[in-house]
CSV table of C-alpha atoms and ligand atoms in Angstrom, one decimal:
chain,number,residue,atom,x,y,z
A,1,MET,CA,102.4,109.3,78.6
A,2,GLN,CA,100.5,107.1,81.1
A,3,ASP,CA,99.6,110.1,83.3
A,4,ASN,CA,96.0,111.0,82.6
A,5,ARG,CA,95.5,113.6,85.2
A,6,ASP,CA,93.3,116.4,83.9
A,7,ARG,CA,95.6,119.2,83.2
A,8,ASP,CA,92.8,121.6,82.1
A,9,ALA,CA,90.9,121.1,85.3
A,10,SER,CA,94.1,121.5,87.2
A,11,ALA,CA,94.8,124.9,85.7
A,12,MET,CA,91.2,125.9,86.5
A,13,ARG,CA,91.7,124.7,90.1
A,14,ARG,CA,94.7,126.9,90.6
A,15,ASP,CA,92.5,129.9,89.9
A,16,ALA,CA,89.5,128.6,91.9
A,17,GLY,CA,91.4,127.1,94.9
A,18,PRO,CA,92.5,130.1,96.8
A,19,ARG,CA,89.0,131.5,96.9
A,20,TRP,CA,87.5,128.4,98.4
A,21,GLN,CA,87.2,128.1,102.2
A,22,GLU,CA,89.1,125.3,103.9
A,23,ALA,CA,86.1,123.0,104.2
A,24,THR,CA,85.5,123.2,100.5
A,25,ARG,CA,89.1,122.7,99.6
A,26,ALA,CA,89.2,119.6,101.8
A,27,VAL,CA,86.3,118.1,99.9
A,28,HIS,CA,87.4,119.1,96.4
A,29,ALA,CA,91.2,119.6,96.3
A,30,GLY,CA,93.1,117.4,93.8
A,31,PRO,CA,92.2,115.9,90.5
A,32,ARG,CA,88.5,116.2,89.5
A,33,PRO,CA,86.3,113.2,88.6
A,34,ALA,CA,86.4,114.3,84.9
A,35,GLY,CA,90.1,113.6,84.8
A,36,GLN,CA,89.6,110.1,86.3
A,37,GLY,CA,87.0,108.9,83.9
A,38,GLY,CA,84.2,110.2,86.1
A,39,LEU,CA,85.4,108.3,89.2
A,40,VAL,CA,84.9,110.5,92.3
A,41,ASN,CA,88.0,108.9,93.9
A,42,PRO,CA,91.4,108.2,92.3
A,43,PRO,CA,92.2,104.7,91.1
A,44,VAL,CA,94.4,102.5,93.3
A,45,ASP,CA,97.3,101.9,91.0
A,46,ARG,CA,99.6,99.0,91.8
A,47,ALA,CA,102.6,99.6,89.6
A,48,SER,CA,106.3,99.1,89.3
A,49,THR,CA,107.0,98.6,85.6
A,50,ILE,CA,105.5,101.2,83.2
A,51,ILE,CA,105.4,100.3,79.5
A,52,TYR,CA,106.2,102.9,76.8
A,53,ALA,CA,104.7,102.9,73.4
A,54,THR,CA,107.8,103.9,71.5
A,55,VAL,CA,111.6,103.9,71.9
A,56,GLU,CA,111.5,107.7,71.7
A,57,ALA,CA,109.1,107.9,74.7
A,58,TYR,CA,111.2,105.4,76.6
A,59,MET,CA,114.5,107.3,76.0
A,60,ASP,CA,112.8,110.5,77.2
A,61,ARG,CA,111.1,109.0,80.3
A,62,HIS,CA,113.2,110.7,83.0
A,63,LYS,CA,111.9,114.1,81.9
A,64,GLY,CA,108.7,113.0,83.6
A,65,LEU,CA,110.2,112.4,87.0
A,66,TYR,CA,108.6,115.3,88.7
A,67,ASP,CA,105.0,115.0,87.5
A,68,GLU,CA,104.4,112.0,85.3
A,69,VAL,CA,104.0,108.3,85.9
A,70,ILE,CA,107.4,106.8,84.8
A,71,TYR,CA,108.1,104.2,87.4
A,72,GLY,CA,106.0,103.0,90.4
A,73,LEU,CA,108.6,104.2,92.9
A,74,TYR,CA,108.4,107.8,91.6
A,75,GLY,CA,104.6,108.1,91.7
A,76,THR,CA,101.4,106.7,90.4
A,77,ARG,CA,98.1,108.3,89.6
A,78,THR,CA,97.1,107.5,93.2
A,79,SER,CA,100.1,109.2,94.8
A,80,PHE,CA,100.0,112.1,92.4
A,81,ALA,CA,96.3,112.6,93.2
A,82,LEU,CA,97.0,112.7,96.9
A,83,ALA,CA,100.1,115.0,96.5
A,84,GLU,CA,98.0,117.4,94.4
A,85,ALA,CA,95.2,117.5,97.1
A,86,VAL,CA,97.7,118.0,99.9
A,87,SER,CA,99.6,120.7,98.0
A,88,ALA,CA,96.3,122.6,97.3
A,89,LEU,CA,95.5,122.5,101.0
A,90,GLU,CA,98.9,123.7,102.0
A,91,GLY,CA,99.0,126.3,99.3
A,92,GLY,CA,102.2,124.9,97.8
A,93,PHE,CA,103.8,124.5,94.4
A,94,ALA,CA,103.6,120.7,94.7
A,95,ALA,CA,104.0,117.9,97.3
A,96,VAL,CA,105.7,114.6,97.6
A,97,VAL,CA,104.2,111.7,99.5
A,98,THR,CA,106.4,109.3,101.4
A,99,ALA,CA,106.1,106.1,103.4
A,100,SER,CA,105.6,107.8,106.8
A,101,GLY,CA,105.8,111.1,108.6
A,102,THR,CA,109.2,110.1,109.9
A,103,SER,CA,110.5,109.5,106.4
A,104,ALA,CA,109.1,112.9,105.2
A,105,ILE,CA,111.1,114.5,108.0
A,106,ALA,CA,114.3,112.6,107.3
A,107,LEU,CA,114.1,113.2,103.5
A,108,THR,CA,113.4,116.9,104.0
A,109,LEU,CA,116.5,117.3,106.2
A,110,ALA,CA,118.7,114.9,104.1
A,111,ALA,CA,117.7,116.6,100.8
A,112,PHE,CA,119.4,119.8,101.9
A,113,ALA,CA,121.8,119.3,104.8
A,114,GLY,CA,125.3,117.9,104.0
A,115,GLN,CA,128.9,117.7,105.2
A,116,GLY,CA,129.9,121.0,106.8
A,117,ASP,CA,126.4,122.4,107.1
A,118,HIS,CA,124.9,123.9,110.2
A,119,LEU,CA,121.3,123.0,111.1
A,120,LEU,CA,119.1,124.8,113.6
A,121,VAL,CA,116.4,122.5,115.0
A,122,ALA,CA,113.6,123.5,117.5
A,123,ASP,CA,114.2,121.9,120.8
A,124,CYS,CA,110.5,120.8,121.1
A,125,VAL,CA,110.6,118.5,118.0
A,126,TYR,CA,109.2,115.0,117.8
A,127,GLY,CA,111.6,112.5,119.5
A,128,PRO,CA,112.5,110.5,116.4
A,129,THR,CA,113.2,113.8,114.6
A,130,ARG,CA,115.7,114.7,117.3
A,131,ARG,CA,117.3,111.2,117.0
A,132,PHE,CA,117.5,111.5,113.2
A,133,VAL,CA,119.5,114.7,113.4
A,134,THR,CA,121.7,113.7,116.3
A,135,GLU,CA,122.3,110.1,115.3
A,136,VAL,CA,122.2,110.1,111.5
A,137,LEU,CA,122.9,113.6,110.2
A,138,ALA,CA,125.7,114.1,112.7
A,139,ARG,CA,127.3,111.0,111.3
A,140,PHE,CA,127.2,112.6,107.8
A,141,GLY,CA,129.1,115.7,109.1
A,142,VAL,CA,126.1,118.0,109.7
A,143,GLU,CA,126.4,120.2,112.8
A,144,VAL,CA,123.1,120.3,114.7
A,145,GLU,CA,122.1,123.0,117.2
A,146,PHE,CA,118.8,123.1,119.1
A,147,PHE,CA,117.0,126.4,119.8
A,148,GLY,CA,114.3,127.1,122.4
A,149,ALA,CA,110.8,127.4,121.0
A,150,GLY,CA,110.4,130.9,122.3
A,151,ILE,CA,113.3,132.4,120.4
A,152,GLY,CA,111.4,134.3,117.6
A,153,ALA,CA,113.5,136.8,115.6
A,154,ASP,CA,116.4,136.3,118.0
A,155,ILE,CA,117.2,133.2,116.0
A,156,ALA,CA,119.3,135.7,113.9
A,157,ALA,CA,122.0,135.4,116.6
A,158,LEU,CA,122.3,131.7,116.0
A,159,CYS,CA,122.5,131.9,112.2
A,160,ARG,CA,125.9,131.3,110.6
A,161,PRO,CA,127.2,131.6,107.1
A,162,ASN,CA,126.9,127.8,106.8
A,163,THR,CA,123.4,127.5,108.3
A,164,ARG,CA,121.4,125.5,105.7
A,165,MET,CA,118.0,125.1,107.3
A,166,ILE,CA,115.9,126.0,110.3
A,167,TYR,CA,113.6,123.2,111.2
A,168,MET,CA,110.5,123.8,113.4
A,169,GLU,CA,107.5,122.0,114.8
A,170,THR,CA,104.6,123.9,116.3
A,171,PRO,CA,103.1,123.3,118.7
A,172,GLY,CA,106.0,121.1,119.9
A,173,SER,CA,105.7,117.5,120.8
A,174,HIS,CA,104.5,116.8,124.3
A,175,THR,CA,105.1,120.4,125.6
A,176,PHE,CA,103.0,122.1,122.9
A,177,ASP,CA,105.3,125.1,122.7
A,178,MET,CA,104.2,127.6,120.1
A,179,ILE,CA,106.9,129.0,117.7
A,180,ASP,CA,106.8,132.4,116.1
A,181,VAL,CA,107.1,131.0,112.6
A,182,PRO,CA,106.6,134.2,110.6
A,183,ALA,CA,109.4,135.9,112.6
A,184,ILE,CA,111.8,133.0,112.1
A,185,ALA,CA,110.9,132.6,108.4
A,186,GLN,CA,111.6,136.3,107.8
A,187,VAL,CA,115.1,136.1,109.4
A,188,ALA,CA,115.8,132.9,107.4
A,189,ARG,CA,114.6,134.4,104.1
A,190,SER,CA,116.8,137.5,104.5
A,191,ARG,CA,119.8,135.2,104.8
A,192,GLY,CA,119.0,132.6,102.2
A,193,ILE,CA,118.4,129.9,104.8
A,194,LEU,CA,115.6,127.3,104.1
A,195,THR,CA,112.8,126.7,106.6
A,196,ALA,CA,110.7,123.6,107.3
A,197,VAL,CA,107.8,123.1,109.7
A,198,ASP,CA,106.3,119.8,110.9
A,199,ASN,CA,102.6,120.8,110.6
A,200,SER,CA,101.1,117.4,111.8
A,201,TRP,CA,99.2,118.9,114.8
A,202,ALA,CA,97.3,121.7,113.0
A,203,THR,CA,97.0,120.2,109.5
A,204,PRO,CA,96.8,122.7,106.6
A,205,LEU,CA,93.2,123.4,107.6
A,206,PHE,CA,94.3,125.2,110.7
A,207,PHE,CA,97.8,126.4,109.9
A,208,ARG,CA,99.5,127.1,106.6
A,209,PRO,CA,103.3,127.5,107.1
A,210,LEU,CA,103.9,128.3,103.5
A,211,ALA,CA,101.7,131.4,103.7
A,212,HIS,CA,104.0,132.6,106.5
A,213,GLY,CA,107.2,132.4,104.4
A,214,VAL,CA,108.2,128.8,105.1
A,215,ASP,CA,109.7,126.7,102.3
A,216,ILE,CA,108.5,123.2,103.3
A,217,SER,CA,105.5,122.0,105.2
A,218,ILE,CA,105.7,118.5,106.5
A,219,ALA,CA,102.8,116.3,107.7
A,220,SER,CA,102.6,112.9,109.3
A,221,ALA,CA,99.5,112.1,107.3
A,222,THR,CA,99.4,109.0,109.6
A,223,LYS,CA,97.6,111.3,112.0
A,224,TYR,CA,94.6,113.5,111.1
A,225,LEU,CA,94.8,113.4,107.3
A,226,SER,CA,94.3,109.6,107.4
A,227,GLY,CA,92.2,109.8,110.6
A,228,HIS,CA,91.5,106.2,111.0
A,229,SER,CA,94.6,104.7,112.7
A,230,ASP,CA,95.2,102.3,109.9
A,231,CYS,CA,97.9,103.6,107.7
A,232,LEU,CA,101.3,105.3,107.7
A,233,LEU,CA,102.1,108.1,105.3
A,234,GLY,CA,104.1,111.4,105.2
A,235,THR,CA,103.9,114.5,103.0
A,236,MET,CA,106.4,117.2,102.1
A,237,THR,CA,104.9,120.3,100.4
A,238,ALA,CA,107.2,122.8,98.8
A,239,ALA,CA,106.6,126.5,98.3
A,240,SER,CA,108.6,126.6,95.1
A,241,GLU,CA,109.4,124.5,92.1
A,242,THR,CA,113.2,124.4,93.0
A,243,VAL,CA,112.5,123.1,96.4
A,244,TYR,CA,109.9,120.6,95.1
A,245,ARG,CA,112.4,119.2,92.6
A,246,GLN,CA,115.0,118.7,95.4
A,247,LEU,CA,112.5,116.9,97.6
A,248,LYS,CA,111.3,114.7,94.7
A,249,ASP,CA,115.0,113.9,93.9
A,250,ALA,CA,115.6,113.0,97.5
A,251,ALA,CA,112.6,110.6,97.7
A,252,ALA,CA,113.8,109.0,94.4
A,253,ARG,CA,117.4,108.7,95.5
A,254,TRP,CA,116.6,107.3,98.9
A,255,GLY,CA,114.0,105.0,97.3
A,256,ASN,CA,111.1,106.1,99.3
A,257,CYS,CA,107.4,105.9,98.3
A,258,ALA,CA,104.0,105.2,99.9
A,259,SER,CA,101.9,102.2,99.2
A,260,PRO,CA,98.9,102.8,96.8
A,261,ASP,CA,96.5,101.6,99.5
A,262,ASP,CA,97.8,104.1,102.0
A,263,CYS,CA,97.7,106.9,99.4
A,264,TYR,CA,94.1,106.0,98.7
A,265,LEU,CA,93.1,105.9,102.3
A,266,VAL,CA,94.7,109.2,103.1
A,267,HIS,CA,93.1,110.8,100.1
A,268,ARG,CA,89.8,109.5,101.3
A,269,GLY,CA,90.5,110.7,104.8
A,270,ILE,CA,91.1,114.3,103.6
A,271,ARG,CA,87.5,114.4,102.3
A,272,THR,CA,86.2,114.3,105.9
A,273,LEU,CA,89.0,116.2,107.5
A,274,ASP,CA,87.2,119.4,108.1
A,275,ALA,CA,84.2,117.7,109.7
A,276,ARG,CA,86.4,115.5,111.9
A,277,LEU,CA,88.6,118.4,113.0
A,278,GLU,CA,85.5,120.4,114.0
A,279,ARG,CA,84.5,117.6,116.4
A,280,HIS,CA,88.0,117.0,117.7
A,281,GLN,CA,88.4,120.7,118.4
A,282,ARG,CA,85.0,121.0,120.1
A,283,THR,CA,85.6,117.9,122.3
A,284,ALA,CA,89.1,119.0,123.2
A,285,ALA,CA,87.8,122.4,124.4
A,286,THR,CA,85.2,120.6,126.6
A,287,LEU,CA,87.8,118.3,128.1
A,288,VAL,CA,90.3,121.1,128.7
A,289,ASP,CA,87.7,123.0,130.6
A,290,TRP,CA,86.9,120.0,132.6
A,291,PHE,CA,90.5,119.2,133.4
A,292,ALA,CA,91.1,122.9,134.4
A,293,ARG,CA,88.5,122.4,137.2
A,294,GLN,CA,90.2,119.4,138.8
A,295,PRO,CA,92.3,120.2,141.9
A,296,GLU,CA,95.0,117.7,141.0
A,297,VAL,CA,95.7,119.4,137.6
A,298,THR,CA,98.6,121.8,137.9
A,299,ALA,CA,99.0,122.8,134.2
A,300,ILE,CA,97.4,122.3,130.8
A,301,ARG,CA,99.0,123.0,127.5
A,302,TYR,CA,96.5,123.6,124.6
A,303,PRO,CA,97.3,126.6,122.5
A,304,ALA,CA,93.7,127.4,121.9
A,305,HIS,CA,93.1,127.9,125.7
A,306,PRO,CA,93.4,131.6,126.7
A,307,ASP,CA,95.8,130.7,129.6
A,308,ASP,CA,98.2,128.8,127.4
A,309,PRO,CA,101.6,130.6,127.1
A,310,GLY,CA,101.5,130.3,123.3
A,311,HIS,CA,97.9,131.5,123.0
A,312,ALA,CA,98.7,134.8,121.4
A,313,ILE,CA,100.8,133.2,118.6
A,314,TRP,CA,98.1,130.6,118.1
A,315,LYS,CA,95.4,133.2,117.8
A,316,ARG,CA,97.4,135.3,115.4
A,317,ASP,CA,98.6,132.5,113.0
A,318,PHE,CA,96.2,129.5,113.4
A,319,THR,CA,92.5,129.2,112.4
A,320,GLY,CA,91.7,126.3,114.7
A,321,ALA,CA,93.0,123.7,117.2
A,322,THR,CA,92.9,119.9,117.0
A,323,GLY,CA,92.4,117.2,119.6
A,324,LEU,CA,95.8,116.7,121.2
A,325,PHE,CA,96.8,118.4,124.4
A,326,GLY,CA,98.9,117.9,127.6
A,327,VAL,CA,97.7,117.8,131.2
A,328,TRP,CA,100.0,117.9,134.2
A,329,LEU,CA,99.0,116.4,137.5
A,330,ASP,CA,100.6,116.9,140.9
A,331,GLY,CA,102.5,113.6,140.5
A,332,LEU,CA,101.2,110.1,140.2
A,333,ASN,CA,102.9,107.2,142.0
A,334,ASP,CA,103.0,103.8,140.4
A,335,GLU,CA,99.8,102.5,142.1
A,336,GLU,CA,97.9,105.7,141.1
A,337,THR,CA,99.2,105.5,137.6
A,338,ARG,CA,97.8,102.0,137.2
A,339,ALA,CA,94.6,102.9,138.9
A,340,PHE,CA,94.2,105.9,136.5
A,341,PHE,CA,94.9,104.3,133.2
A,342,ASN,CA,94.3,100.5,133.3
A,343,PRO,CA,90.5,100.5,134.0
A,344,MET,CA,89.7,103.3,131.5
A,345,THR,CA,87.0,102.2,129.1
A,346,LEU,CA,87.1,104.8,126.2
A,347,PHE,CA,90.5,106.4,126.5
A,348,GLN,CA,93.1,103.8,125.3
A,349,LEU,CA,96.8,103.6,125.7
A,350,GLY,CA,98.4,104.3,122.3
A,351,SER,CA,100.9,106.8,120.9
A,352,SER,CA,99.8,107.5,117.4
A,353,TRP,CA,97.1,110.1,117.7
A,354,GLY,CA,94.8,111.7,115.0
A,355,GLY,CA,92.5,108.7,114.6
A,356,PHE,CA,88.8,108.6,115.5
A,357,GLU,CA,89.5,107.2,119.0
A,358,SER,CA,90.4,108.9,122.2
A,359,LEU,CA,93.8,108.2,123.8
A,360,ALA,CA,95.5,108.9,127.1
A,361,VAL,CA,99.1,108.1,127.7
A,362,PRO,CA,101.6,108.8,130.5
A,363,ALA,CA,104.4,110.9,129.1
A,364,TRP,CA,107.2,110.5,131.6
A,365,PRO,CA,110.1,110.6,132.0
A,366,ALA,CA,109.8,114.1,130.6
A,367,PRO,CA,110.8,114.6,127.0
A,368,VAL,CA,114.5,115.5,126.3
A,369,ARG,CA,115.2,119.3,126.1
A,370,ASP,CA,118.5,121.0,125.4
A,371,CYS,CA,117.0,124.5,126.1
A,372,PRO,CA,114.5,124.0,128.9
A,373,GLY,CA,111.9,126.7,129.1
A,374,ASP,CA,108.9,127.0,131.4
A,375,GLU,CA,107.7,123.4,130.9
A,376,PRO,CA,105.4,122.4,133.8
A,377,GLN,CA,106.7,119.8,136.2
A,378,GLY,CA,104.9,116.7,137.5
A,379,ALA,CA,103.1,113.9,135.7
A,380,LEU,CA,102.3,114.7,132.1
A,381,ILE,CA,99.3,112.9,130.6
A,382,ARG,CA,98.9,113.4,126.9
A,383,ILE,CA,95.3,113.3,125.8
A,384,HIS,CA,93.8,112.8,122.3
A,385,ALA,CA,90.2,113.8,122.1
A,386,GLY,CA,88.5,111.4,119.7
A,387,LEU,CA,85.2,111.5,118.0
A,388,GLU,CA,83.2,109.9,120.9
A,389,ALA,CA,80.4,111.8,122.6
A,390,PRO,CA,82.1,114.3,125.0
A,391,ALA,CA,79.9,113.3,127.9
A,392,ASP,CA,81.0,109.7,127.7
A,393,LEU,CA,84.7,110.8,127.7
A,394,VAL,CA,84.1,113.0,130.7
A,395,ALA,CA,82.5,110.1,132.6
A,396,ASP,CA,85.6,108.0,131.8
A,397,LEU,CA,87.9,110.7,133.2
A,398,GLU,CA,85.7,111.3,136.2
A,399,ALA,CA,86.0,107.6,137.1
A,400,ALA,CA,89.8,107.7,136.6
A,401,PHE,CA,90.2,110.7,138.9
A,402,ALA,CA,87.8,109.1,141.5
A,403,ARG,CA,90.1,106.0,141.5
A,404,VAL,CA,93.1,108.1,142.3
A,405,ARG,CA,91.3,110.1,144.9
A,406,ALA,CA,90.1,106.9,146.6
A,407,LEU,CA,93.7,105.7,146.8
A,408,ARG,CA,94.9,109.0,148.2
A,409,GLY,CA,92.0,109.1,150.7
A,410,ALA,CA,92.8,105.6,152.0
A,411,ARG,CA,96.4,106.5,152.6
A,412,PRO,CA,97.2,107.0,156.3
B,1,PLP,C1,103.7,110.9,114.7
B,1,PLP,C2,104.5,112.1,114.3
B,1,PLP,C3,105.4,112.0,113.3
B,1,PLP,C4,105.8,110.7,112.6
B,1,PLP,O1,104.9,110.2,111.8
B,1,PLP,P1,104.8,108.7,111.4
B,1,PLP,O2,103.9,108.7,110.2
B,1,PLP,O3,104.4,107.9,112.6
B,1,PLP,O4,106.2,108.3,111.0
B,1,PLP,C5,106.1,113.2,113.0
B,1,PLP,N1,105.8,114.4,113.6
B,1,PLP,C6,104.9,114.5,114.6
B,1,PLP,C7,104.7,115.8,115.2
B,1,PLP,C8,104.3,113.3,115.0
B,1,PLP,O5,103.4,113.4,116.0
């Protein structure tokens, strides 16, 4: 058929892949140039209609839904190349690419949860994930229950005969709670419950949920995989063929696909992912150390930091940390908030992290939690450490703190 991916090279790669270190995988995962007519990067295929040479091939076309190019919506050489690279990084059976991280989350949940099912969802999930389960799935008769991030193997007490899936995100959005994924996956497996993890923060270079017994690893590829703040894309990587087919069916039924340009850009972004993450990680560590020395800072959440409540889990399961973390100050009034953020020169106000640029945003009111834990109180500032020179970023922060101190000093 139209699919000219290099199957021999692919078979060879399945042997060679696991022996490669992450940096090598990031550079070489996916179809090899030999399978793309020698091109280093995949072609950008714009396609809806696919033409078949014979009536026999046309009548048989749906047999190719899962891994061949049969209709633009179901995948092109560009999206398959990206899916293959992502799956190799995640250590999965195969991956599906979608229009956004949010759609990958929605499709993962909608592919499995239906009328009468019970769904366990980590309390610390990304806000739109929470809204999808409470506003959309609840409307379709799915019963949703949130669990605290620290639950571990005690999740067994919440499992019911109709529990269909346990959905996690680690570290959690805003509060950076670490979840004991292996413990929860083990409980789920023993009961035939599916598990999914939103792995956007760590990327498969620093955490591989499937290796810990999880069925589906999700990424907002909009973030680090793309890395340049210019495209939206999501990925769902399945541990098994059965799960992969259900995810692929869900994407087809709900009519979801990613644009060829965005697939191309994310594929390109993956090639430099290891180098970028090394810098994000190093700069984040520098900034965290700097914040820890400021008297106004009451708490920091960055799992790689030895004082973080989730540090032990991070150290056991993860191989690195990225550039996003939370800093709590002893409260900022409106005037101090404006003085802190508005004149900043390098840190910009923007939510979607994972790009090359540094971001600092106020994160209050505090995120919604059904099962509050030991989240720090006060004013939460979420920082994304970009690729700028660390010293320049520190200077920007020093100036911001100086402006707040000046206001406080001037107060009678
Ligand atoms: C941004 C984000 C998403 C959503 O990704 P989009 O591509 O913006 O839809 C999902 N999960 C997490 C943890 C995120 O930070």
